[in-house]
mmCIF file of C-alpha atoms in Angstrom:
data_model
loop_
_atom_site.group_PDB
_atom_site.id
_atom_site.type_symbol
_atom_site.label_atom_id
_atom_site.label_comp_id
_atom_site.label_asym_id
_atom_site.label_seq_id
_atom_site.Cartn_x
_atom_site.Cartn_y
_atom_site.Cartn_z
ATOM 1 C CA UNK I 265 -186.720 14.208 64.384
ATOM 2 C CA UNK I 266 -189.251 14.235 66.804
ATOM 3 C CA UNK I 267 -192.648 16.086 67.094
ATOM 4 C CA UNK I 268 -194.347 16.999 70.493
ATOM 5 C CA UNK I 269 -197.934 18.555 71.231
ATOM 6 C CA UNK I 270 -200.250 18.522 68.329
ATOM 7 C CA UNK I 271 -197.845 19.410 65.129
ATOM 8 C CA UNK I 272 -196.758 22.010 67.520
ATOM 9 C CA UNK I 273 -192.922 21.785 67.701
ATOM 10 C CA UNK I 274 -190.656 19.857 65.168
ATOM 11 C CA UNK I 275 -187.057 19.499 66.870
ATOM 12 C CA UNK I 276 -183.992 17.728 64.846
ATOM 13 C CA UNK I 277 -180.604 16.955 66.871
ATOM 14 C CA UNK I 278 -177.138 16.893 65.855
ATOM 15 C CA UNK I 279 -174.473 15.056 67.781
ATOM 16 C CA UNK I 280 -171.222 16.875 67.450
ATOM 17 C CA UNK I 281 -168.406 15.247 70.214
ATOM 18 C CA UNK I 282 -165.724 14.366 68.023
ATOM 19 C CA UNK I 283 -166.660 15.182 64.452
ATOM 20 C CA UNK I 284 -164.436 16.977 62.204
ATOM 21 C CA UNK I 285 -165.603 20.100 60.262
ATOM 22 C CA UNK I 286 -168.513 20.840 62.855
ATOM 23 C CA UNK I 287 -169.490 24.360 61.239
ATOM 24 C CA UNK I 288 -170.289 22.802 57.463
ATOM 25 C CA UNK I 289 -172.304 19.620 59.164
ATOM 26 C CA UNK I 290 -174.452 21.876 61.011
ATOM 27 C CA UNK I 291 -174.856 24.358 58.430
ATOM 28 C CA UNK I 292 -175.759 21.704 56.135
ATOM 29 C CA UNK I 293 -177.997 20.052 58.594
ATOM 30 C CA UNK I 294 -179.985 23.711 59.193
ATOM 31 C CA UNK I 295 -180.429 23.998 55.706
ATOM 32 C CA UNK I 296 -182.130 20.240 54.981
ATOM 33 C CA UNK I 297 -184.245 21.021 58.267
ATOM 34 C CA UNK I 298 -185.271 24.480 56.356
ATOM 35 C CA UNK I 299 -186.063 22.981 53.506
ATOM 36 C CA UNK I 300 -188.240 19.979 54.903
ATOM 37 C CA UNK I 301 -189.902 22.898 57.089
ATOM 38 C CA UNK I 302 -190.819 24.761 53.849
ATOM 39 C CA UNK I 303 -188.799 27.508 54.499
ATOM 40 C CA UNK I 304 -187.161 27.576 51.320
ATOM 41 C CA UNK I 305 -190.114 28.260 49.268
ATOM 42 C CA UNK I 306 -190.867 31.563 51.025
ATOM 43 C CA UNK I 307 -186.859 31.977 50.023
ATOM 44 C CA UNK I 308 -188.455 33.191 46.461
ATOM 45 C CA UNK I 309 -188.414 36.405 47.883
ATOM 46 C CA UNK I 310 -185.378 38.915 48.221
ATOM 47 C CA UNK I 311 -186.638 38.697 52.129
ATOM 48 C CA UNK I 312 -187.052 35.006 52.235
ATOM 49 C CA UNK I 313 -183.393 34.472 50.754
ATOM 50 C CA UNK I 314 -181.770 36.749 52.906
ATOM 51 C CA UNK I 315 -183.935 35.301 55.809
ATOM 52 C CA UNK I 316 -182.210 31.497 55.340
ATOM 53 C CA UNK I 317 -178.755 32.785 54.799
ATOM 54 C CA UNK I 318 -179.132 34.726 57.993
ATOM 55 C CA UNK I 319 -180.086 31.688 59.646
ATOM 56 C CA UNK I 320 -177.353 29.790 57.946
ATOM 57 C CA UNK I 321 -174.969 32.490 58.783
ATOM 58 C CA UNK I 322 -175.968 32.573 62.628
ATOM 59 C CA UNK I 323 -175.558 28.335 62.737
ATOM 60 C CA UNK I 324 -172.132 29.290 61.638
ATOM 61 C CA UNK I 325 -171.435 31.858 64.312
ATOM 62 C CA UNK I 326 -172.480 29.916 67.120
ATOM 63 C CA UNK I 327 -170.798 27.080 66.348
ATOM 64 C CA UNK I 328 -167.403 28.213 65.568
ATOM 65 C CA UNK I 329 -167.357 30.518 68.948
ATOM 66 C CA UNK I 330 -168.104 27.074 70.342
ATOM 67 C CA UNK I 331 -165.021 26.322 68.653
ATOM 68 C CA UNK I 332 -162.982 29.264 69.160
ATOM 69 C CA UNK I 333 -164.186 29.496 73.275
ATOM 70 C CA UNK I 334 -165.457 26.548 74.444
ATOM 71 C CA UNK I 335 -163.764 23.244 73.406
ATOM 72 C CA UNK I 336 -165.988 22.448 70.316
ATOM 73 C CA UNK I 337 -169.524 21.861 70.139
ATOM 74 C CA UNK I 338 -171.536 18.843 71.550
ATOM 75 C CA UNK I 339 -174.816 19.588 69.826
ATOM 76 C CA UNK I 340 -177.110 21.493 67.666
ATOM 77 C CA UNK I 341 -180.204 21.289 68.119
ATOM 78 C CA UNK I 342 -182.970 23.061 65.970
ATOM 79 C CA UNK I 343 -186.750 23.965 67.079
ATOM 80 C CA UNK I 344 -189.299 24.884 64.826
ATOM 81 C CA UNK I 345 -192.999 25.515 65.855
ATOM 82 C CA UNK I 346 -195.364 28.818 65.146
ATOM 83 C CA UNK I 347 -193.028 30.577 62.534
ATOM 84 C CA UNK I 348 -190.385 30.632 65.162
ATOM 85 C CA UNK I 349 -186.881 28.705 65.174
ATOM 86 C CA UNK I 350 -184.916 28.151 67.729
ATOM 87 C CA UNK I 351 -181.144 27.086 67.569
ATOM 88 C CA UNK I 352 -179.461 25.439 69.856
ATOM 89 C CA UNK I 353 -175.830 24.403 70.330
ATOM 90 C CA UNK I 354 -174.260 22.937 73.781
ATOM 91 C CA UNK I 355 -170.678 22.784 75.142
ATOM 92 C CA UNK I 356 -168.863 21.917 78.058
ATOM 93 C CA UNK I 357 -167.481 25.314 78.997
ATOM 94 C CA UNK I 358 -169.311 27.179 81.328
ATOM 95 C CA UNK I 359 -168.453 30.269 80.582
ATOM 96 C CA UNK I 360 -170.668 32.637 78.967
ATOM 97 C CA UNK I 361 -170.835 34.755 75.882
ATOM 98 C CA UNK I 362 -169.935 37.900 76.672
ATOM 99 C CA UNK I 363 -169.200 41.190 74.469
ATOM 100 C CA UNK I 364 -165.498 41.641 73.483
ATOM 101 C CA UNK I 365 -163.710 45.462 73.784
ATOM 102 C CA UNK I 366 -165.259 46.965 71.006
ATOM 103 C CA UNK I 367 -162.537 46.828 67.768
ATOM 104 C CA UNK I 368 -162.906 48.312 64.159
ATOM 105 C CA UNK I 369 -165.029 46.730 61.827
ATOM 106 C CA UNK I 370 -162.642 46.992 59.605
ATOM 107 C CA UNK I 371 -160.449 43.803 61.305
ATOM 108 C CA UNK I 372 -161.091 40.496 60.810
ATOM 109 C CA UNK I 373 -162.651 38.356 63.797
ATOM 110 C CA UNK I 374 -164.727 39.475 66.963
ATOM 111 C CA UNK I 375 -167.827 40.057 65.409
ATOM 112 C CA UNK I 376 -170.190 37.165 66.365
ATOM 113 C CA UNK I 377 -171.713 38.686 68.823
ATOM 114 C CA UNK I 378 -172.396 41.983 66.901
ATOM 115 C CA UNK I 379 -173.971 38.996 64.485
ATOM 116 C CA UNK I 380 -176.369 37.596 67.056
ATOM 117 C CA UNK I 381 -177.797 41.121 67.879
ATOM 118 C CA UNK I 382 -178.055 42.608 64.793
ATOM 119 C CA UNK I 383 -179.508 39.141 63.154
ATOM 120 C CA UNK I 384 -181.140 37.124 65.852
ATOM 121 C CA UNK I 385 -184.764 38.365 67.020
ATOM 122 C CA UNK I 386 -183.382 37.168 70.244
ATOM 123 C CA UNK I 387 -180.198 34.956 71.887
ATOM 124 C CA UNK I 388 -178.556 34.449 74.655
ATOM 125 C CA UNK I 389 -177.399 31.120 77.258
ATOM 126 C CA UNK I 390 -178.092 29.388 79.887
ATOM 127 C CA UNK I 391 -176.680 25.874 81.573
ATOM 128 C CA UNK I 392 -177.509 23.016 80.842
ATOM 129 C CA UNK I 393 -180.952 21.914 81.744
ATOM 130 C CA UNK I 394 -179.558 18.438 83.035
ATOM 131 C CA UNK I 395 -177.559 19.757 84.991
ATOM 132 C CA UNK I 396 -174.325 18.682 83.571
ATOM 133 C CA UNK I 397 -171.505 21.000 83.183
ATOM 134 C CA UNK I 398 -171.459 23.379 80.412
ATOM 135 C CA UNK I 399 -173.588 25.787 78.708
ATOM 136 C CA UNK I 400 -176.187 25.921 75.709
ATOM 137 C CA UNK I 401 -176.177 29.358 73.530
ATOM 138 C CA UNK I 402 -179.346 29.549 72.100
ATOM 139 C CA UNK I 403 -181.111 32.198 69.207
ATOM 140 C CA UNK I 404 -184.073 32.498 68.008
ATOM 141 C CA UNK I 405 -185.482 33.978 64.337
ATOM 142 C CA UNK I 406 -188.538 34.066 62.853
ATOM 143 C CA UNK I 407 -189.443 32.175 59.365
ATOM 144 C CA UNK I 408 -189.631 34.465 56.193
ATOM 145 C CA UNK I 409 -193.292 36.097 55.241
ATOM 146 C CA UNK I 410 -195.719 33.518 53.586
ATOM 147 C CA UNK I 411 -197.767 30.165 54.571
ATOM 148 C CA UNK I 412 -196.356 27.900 57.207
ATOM 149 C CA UNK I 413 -196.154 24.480 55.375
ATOM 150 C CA UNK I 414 -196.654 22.760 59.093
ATOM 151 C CA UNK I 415 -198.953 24.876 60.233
ATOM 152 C CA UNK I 416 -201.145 24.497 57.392
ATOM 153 C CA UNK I 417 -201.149 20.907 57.379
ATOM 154 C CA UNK I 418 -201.496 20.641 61.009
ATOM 155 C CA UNK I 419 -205.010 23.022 60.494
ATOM 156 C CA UNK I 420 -206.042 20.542 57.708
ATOM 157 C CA UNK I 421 -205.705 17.548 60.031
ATOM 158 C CA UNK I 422 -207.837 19.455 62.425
ATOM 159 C CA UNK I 423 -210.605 20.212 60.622
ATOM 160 C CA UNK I 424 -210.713 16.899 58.722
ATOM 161 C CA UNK I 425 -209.776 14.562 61.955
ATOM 162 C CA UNK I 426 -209.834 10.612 60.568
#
């Protein structure tokens, strides 16, 4: 884990080149990262619960169209600063997400994308900032209602500097 700015941005990273069962490590991995950014105690709520399953659920969509599209996943990587995650996950292909022909809703499969918008406050992609080949498809949603554990702490700090 690493922090940058002043208690600004917490970001964890998850290798994924060669791992087996890539969907339930990262989901797994999203939820500890929740939970030690105190999202799960605004999860009390009806809101808050269906807030961390949505996350949860998007982590899963993003990383099995990896799967599915783009020759597995290489990372996830998870951003958290001002009530506002980001999630990350990287491939090599560098083809983009784009919207299938539109099919029932009634038939299994196809639907990520229909996820992201309906779920994500905002997603898309975008290569690789290094440069090498490949893609990362990013989303971002916001934490439930309630006090930010790391903001609050961050505030104490600043009023009572050492």
């Amino acid at each position: 884990m690493t922090t940058k700015g002043a208690d600004r941005e917490q970001v964890r990273r998850l290798v994924l080149r060669g791992i087996s069962g890539p969907v339930t490590r990262c989901r797994d991995f999203t939820a500890t990262a929740l939970a030690d950014w105190g999202w799960l105690p605004a999860a009390a709520t009806p809101e808050g619960r269906e807030r961390v399953e949505d996350v949860l659920l998007l982590v899963s969509e993003v990383v099995t169209n990896a799967c599915l599209h783009a020759g597995g996943p290489e990372e996830l990587v998870l951003r958290y600063a001002d009530a506002l995650l980001r999630v990350e996950v990287s491939d090599t292909s560098p083809e983009h997400p784009h919207a299938q022909p539109r099919r029932s809703p009634a038939l299994p499969g196809g639907h990520g994308l229909m996820v992201l918008d309906r779920l994500a406050g905002a997603w898309g992609s975008e290569a690789k900032p290094d440069g090498t080949p490949g893609k990362v498809v990013w989303l971002e949603i916001t934490r439930p209602p309630g006090p930010d554990p790391l903001r609050t702490a961050a505030d104490r700090r600043r009023a009572n500097p050492l």
